[in-house]
Structure formats: C-alpha cells, structure tokens
Amino acid sequence: THLIVKITDGAKDCDSKEIKTTEAYLISMKDLTESGLARTGSTFGALVVPFKWHLQGNRDVSASSTLGAYLGYRFETANRIGYTLTPIGFMGASNISVPTTSDGEAKDQNLFGFSWGVGLIGTFKGSFQAGVVLGWDHVSKSAGYQYNGKPWLAFEIGFNFLQ
C-alpha cells in the first residue's frame, strides 16, 4: 500500500521543503497514482502474434503464429488520461504453414521460421494492451514459402498480469 523512497543524489528543494538524502520517505500508492508520476524507460516482454496480414503477393491473412520477445522504450506522457505508448523491436520463432502438393493431394507443411520486426504497443489503464506490429518471416529458400522475407502487419492485444 506504500512505497519507500530514498533520494541518494541530486536532492533539491520541493515546495519549499528540504529533501534530506539521509532519510527515507513513505509515499502512499494513492498519492503516487494521483501524482501522474511517469515510469518512462526501457521495457521488455513477450509478444504473441497469432495472425498476419501479408502486405505483398496475394495479401492473404494467415494463421502462422510467432512467439518472441520484445524490447522497447515506454513513454508515459499521456499517463494522466490513462495510457502509455511503447515503440518496440521484436524477434521470435514462427510456425509457418506452407501449402504443398504430394501425389496430386494438397497438404499443408508446417515449417519452423524466424520472425523479426517493429511495432507500437499502447497500454490502457495500466494493464490492457493493444498495438500494431510490422514484421518479416524467414524460412529456408528451398521451402517455397511465397512470403519469405516479405512484410506483414498484425494487431496485438494482451493484458499485463504483473502490474
């Protein structure tokens, strides 16, 4: 319910009150939330992309999923109205379904691939996340995947359980 803060360097007067570097201060979570204090800075997390809209070729929507990690920089300039923005870069493993024909029968072959890209994630009211990501899939050139190395666009939604 409270946060203990100790200023170790660069203390300055605040509202005509001296901030002592030798003391710790107790701040209630209510006061902290209402202050609009920004938690701007580097962040990371997991990213799941279940569907992709391919921007070249047939412009198909495919269910080739990607699971990976992202790194980003969180901006809380709009924290007072309840949202933050985080530009990210990500990379991860992909399960890519490629249609093949064998003995005149159409089948799908699942391939392991690598995906990477960039995106923008918004966090609303501290926990709900929604964003858009632009990425590229890469598999072996011999696989015959028509979207190999071509861009795709996807929407991301999530919920931050650890906030």
One Martini backbone bead per residue (centre of mass of N, CA, C, O) as a GRO file, in nm:
protein
  163
    1THR     BB    1   0.050   0.067  -0.007
    2HIS     BB    2   0.360   0.148  -0.015
    3LEU     BB    3   0.643   0.367  -0.074
    4ILE     BB    4   0.991   0.363  -0.052
    5VAL     BB    5   1.199   0.660  -0.043
    6LYS     BB    6   1.540   0.741  -0.156
    7ILE     BB    7   1.755   1.004  -0.174
    8THR     BB    8   2.098   1.012  -0.306
    9ASP     BB    9   2.085   1.237  -0.545
   10GLY     BB   10   2.001   1.559  -0.629
   11ALA     BB   11   1.871   1.721  -0.415
   12LYS     BB   12   1.577   1.930  -0.389
   13ASP     BB   13   1.370   2.163  -0.358
   14CYS     BB   14   1.015   2.119  -0.250
   15ASP     BB   15   0.790   2.327  -0.165
   16SER     BB   16   0.993   2.442   0.061
   17LYS     BB   17   1.124   2.155   0.104
   18GLU     BB   18   1.350   1.960   0.243
   19ILE     BB   19   1.561   1.714   0.103
   20LYS     BB   20   1.684   1.428   0.247
   21THR     BB   21   1.951   1.191   0.203
   22THR     BB   22   1.915   1.041   0.504
   23GLU     BB   23   1.614   0.981   0.422
   24ALA     BB   24   1.305   0.824   0.426
   25TYR     BB   25   1.004   0.791   0.226
   26LEU     BB   26   0.647   0.776   0.253
   27ILE     BB   27   0.430   0.654  -0.009
   28SER     BB   28   0.135   0.641  -0.131
   29MET     BB   29  -0.032   0.493  -0.389
   30LYS     BB   30  -0.238   0.717  -0.427
   31ASP     BB   31  -0.034   0.951  -0.458
   32LEU     BB   32   0.121   0.826  -0.693
   33THR     BB   33  -0.114   0.801  -0.895
   34GLU     BB   34  -0.207   1.113  -0.877
   35SER     BB   35   0.074   1.243  -0.978
   36GLY     BB   36   0.176   1.119  -1.265
   37LEU     BB   37   0.404   0.938  -1.254
   38ALA     BB   38   0.663   0.844  -1.453
   39ARG     BB   39   0.767   0.523  -1.625
   40THR     BB   40   1.008   0.588  -1.798
   41GLY     BB   41   1.151   0.340  -2.022
   42SER     BB   42   1.272   0.050  -2.030
   43THR     BB   43   1.145  -0.255  -2.193
   44PHE     BB   44   0.983  -0.585  -2.166
   45GLY     BB   45   0.865  -0.893  -2.345
   46ALA     BB   46   0.602  -1.071  -2.467
   47LEU     BB   47   0.509  -1.200  -2.801
   48VAL     BB   48   0.195  -1.255  -2.977
   49VAL     BB   49   0.126  -1.380  -3.317
   50PRO     BB   50  -0.146  -1.534  -3.478
   51PHE     BB   51  -0.182  -1.313  -3.713
   52LYS     BB   52  -0.134  -1.231  -4.074
   53TRP     BB   53  -0.089  -0.955  -4.295
   54HIS     BB   54  -0.003  -0.951  -4.617
   55LEU     BB   55   0.150  -0.688  -4.825
   56GLN     BB   56   0.210  -0.907  -5.040
   57GLY     BB   57   0.085  -1.041  -5.308
   58ASN     BB   58  -0.221  -1.181  -5.201
   59ARG     BB   59  -0.297  -1.059  -4.919
   60ASP     BB   60  -0.306  -1.250  -4.686
   61VAL     BB   61  -0.441  -1.432  -4.419
   62SER     BB   62  -0.256  -1.582  -4.154
   63ALA     BB   63  -0.185  -1.857  -3.905
   64SER     BB   64   0.107  -1.762  -3.848
   65SER     BB   65   0.292  -1.793  -3.571
   66THR     BB   66   0.439  -1.583  -3.306
   67LEU     BB   67   0.714  -1.620  -3.066
   68GLY     BB   68   0.846  -1.361  -2.848
   69ALA     BB   69   1.055  -1.079  -2.802
   70TYR     BB   70   1.072  -0.752  -2.645
   71LEU     BB   71   1.188  -0.418  -2.701
   72GLY     BB   72   1.161  -0.096  -2.525
   73TYR     BB   73   1.005   0.240  -2.492
   74ARG     BB   74   0.850   0.406  -2.239
   75PHE     BB   75   0.567   0.630  -2.260
   76GLU     BB   76   0.400   0.874  -2.014
   77THR     BB   77   0.265   1.146  -2.125
   78ALA     BB   78  -0.053   1.013  -2.096
   79ASN     BB   79  -0.116   0.910  -1.797
   80ARG     BB   80  -0.355   1.099  -1.700
   81ILE     BB   81  -0.551   0.946  -1.935
   82GLY     BB   82  -0.449   0.616  -1.933
   83TYR     BB   83  -0.177   0.605  -2.125
   84THR     BB   84   0.071   0.425  -2.316
   85LEU     BB   85   0.380   0.421  -2.511
   86THR     BB   86   0.554   0.149  -2.712
   87PRO     BB   87   0.826   0.111  -2.878
   88ILE     BB   88   0.933  -0.176  -3.078
   89GLY     BB   89   1.138  -0.470  -3.080
   90PHE     BB   90   1.143  -0.797  -3.249
   91MET     BB   91   1.179  -1.161  -3.181
   92GLY     BB   92   1.118  -1.500  -3.328
   93ALA     BB   93   0.925  -1.778  -3.350
   94SER     BB   94   0.783  -1.977  -3.623
   95ASN     BB   95   0.470  -2.101  -3.759
   96ILE     BB   96   0.464  -2.222  -4.093
   97SER     BB   97   0.226  -2.252  -4.350
   98VAL     BB   98   0.271  -2.466  -4.641
   99PRO     BB   99   0.163  -2.532  -4.943
  100THR     BB  100   0.124  -2.864  -5.083
  101THR     BB  101   0.202  -3.127  -5.323
  102SER     BB  102   0.108  -3.484  -5.307
  103ASP     BB  103  -0.008  -3.688  -5.527
  104GLY     BB  104  -0.239  -3.458  -5.588
  105GLU     BB  105  -0.229  -3.358  -5.285
  106ALA     BB  106  -0.332  -3.124  -5.063
  107LYS     BB  107  -0.104  -2.966  -4.832
  108ASP     BB  108   0.037  -2.888  -4.516
  109GLN     BB  109   0.342  -2.734  -4.419
  110ASN     BB  110   0.531  -2.718  -4.130
  111LEU     BB  111   0.742  -2.446  -4.034
  112PHE     BB  112   1.036  -2.316  -3.930
  113GLY     BB  113   1.088  -1.979  -3.812
  114PHE     BB  114   1.182  -1.632  -3.850
  115SER     BB  115   1.108  -1.331  -3.665
  116TRP     BB  116   1.081  -0.972  -3.733
  117GLY     BB  117   1.046  -0.628  -3.583
  118VAL     BB  118   0.797  -0.371  -3.538
  119GLY     BB  119   0.626  -0.143  -3.294
  120LEU     BB  120   0.307  -0.047  -3.121
  121ILE     BB  121   0.224  -0.007  -2.775
  122GLY     BB  122  -0.067   0.012  -2.581
  123THR     BB  123  -0.151   0.123  -2.249
  124PHE     BB  124  -0.450   0.070  -2.056
  125LYS     BB  125  -0.499   0.125  -1.734
  126GLY     BB  126  -0.211  -0.053  -1.684
  127SER     BB  127  -0.298  -0.345  -1.862
  128PHE     BB  128  -0.416  -0.299  -2.133
  129GLN     BB  129  -0.330  -0.421  -2.465
  130ALA     BB  130  -0.248  -0.247  -2.779
  131GLY     BB  131  -0.141  -0.315  -3.126
  132VAL     BB  132   0.120  -0.281  -3.377
  133VAL     BB  133   0.285  -0.493  -3.628
  134LEU     BB  134   0.594  -0.522  -3.815
  135GLY     BB  135   0.699  -0.795  -4.031
  136TRP     BB  136   0.928  -1.083  -4.083
  137ASP     BB  137   0.978  -1.383  -4.258
  138HIS     BB  138   1.199  -1.681  -4.218
  139VAL     BB  139   1.300  -1.931  -4.446
  140SER     BB  140   1.377  -2.157  -4.643
  141LYS     BB  141   1.415  -2.127  -4.983
  142SER     BB  142   1.322  -2.435  -5.045
  143ALA     BB  143   1.011  -2.414  -4.934
  144GLY     BB  144   0.819  -2.203  -5.101
  145TYR     BB  145   0.764  -1.933  -4.958
  146GLN     BB  146   0.594  -1.650  -5.068
  147TYR     BB  147   0.672  -1.463  -4.784
  148ASN     BB  148   0.970  -1.453  -4.790
  149GLY     BB  149   1.077  -1.145  -4.665
  150LYS     BB  150   0.792  -1.029  -4.626
  151PRO     BB  151   0.559  -0.819  -4.525
  152TRP     BB  152   0.370  -0.774  -4.215
  153LEU     BB  153   0.055  -0.739  -4.037
  154ALA     BB  154  -0.040  -0.681  -3.685
  155PHE     BB  155  -0.229  -0.747  -3.405
  156GLU     BB  156  -0.222  -0.656  -3.053
  157ILE     BB  157  -0.319  -0.830  -2.754
  158GLY     BB  158  -0.344  -0.767  -2.390
  159PHE     BB  159  -0.234  -0.856  -2.047
  160ASN     BB  160  -0.107  -0.726  -1.745
  161PHE     BB  161  -0.051  -0.923  -1.459
  162LEU     BB  162   0.208  -0.756  -1.311
  163GLN     BB  163   0.079  -0.464  -1.222
   0.00000   0.00000   0.00000
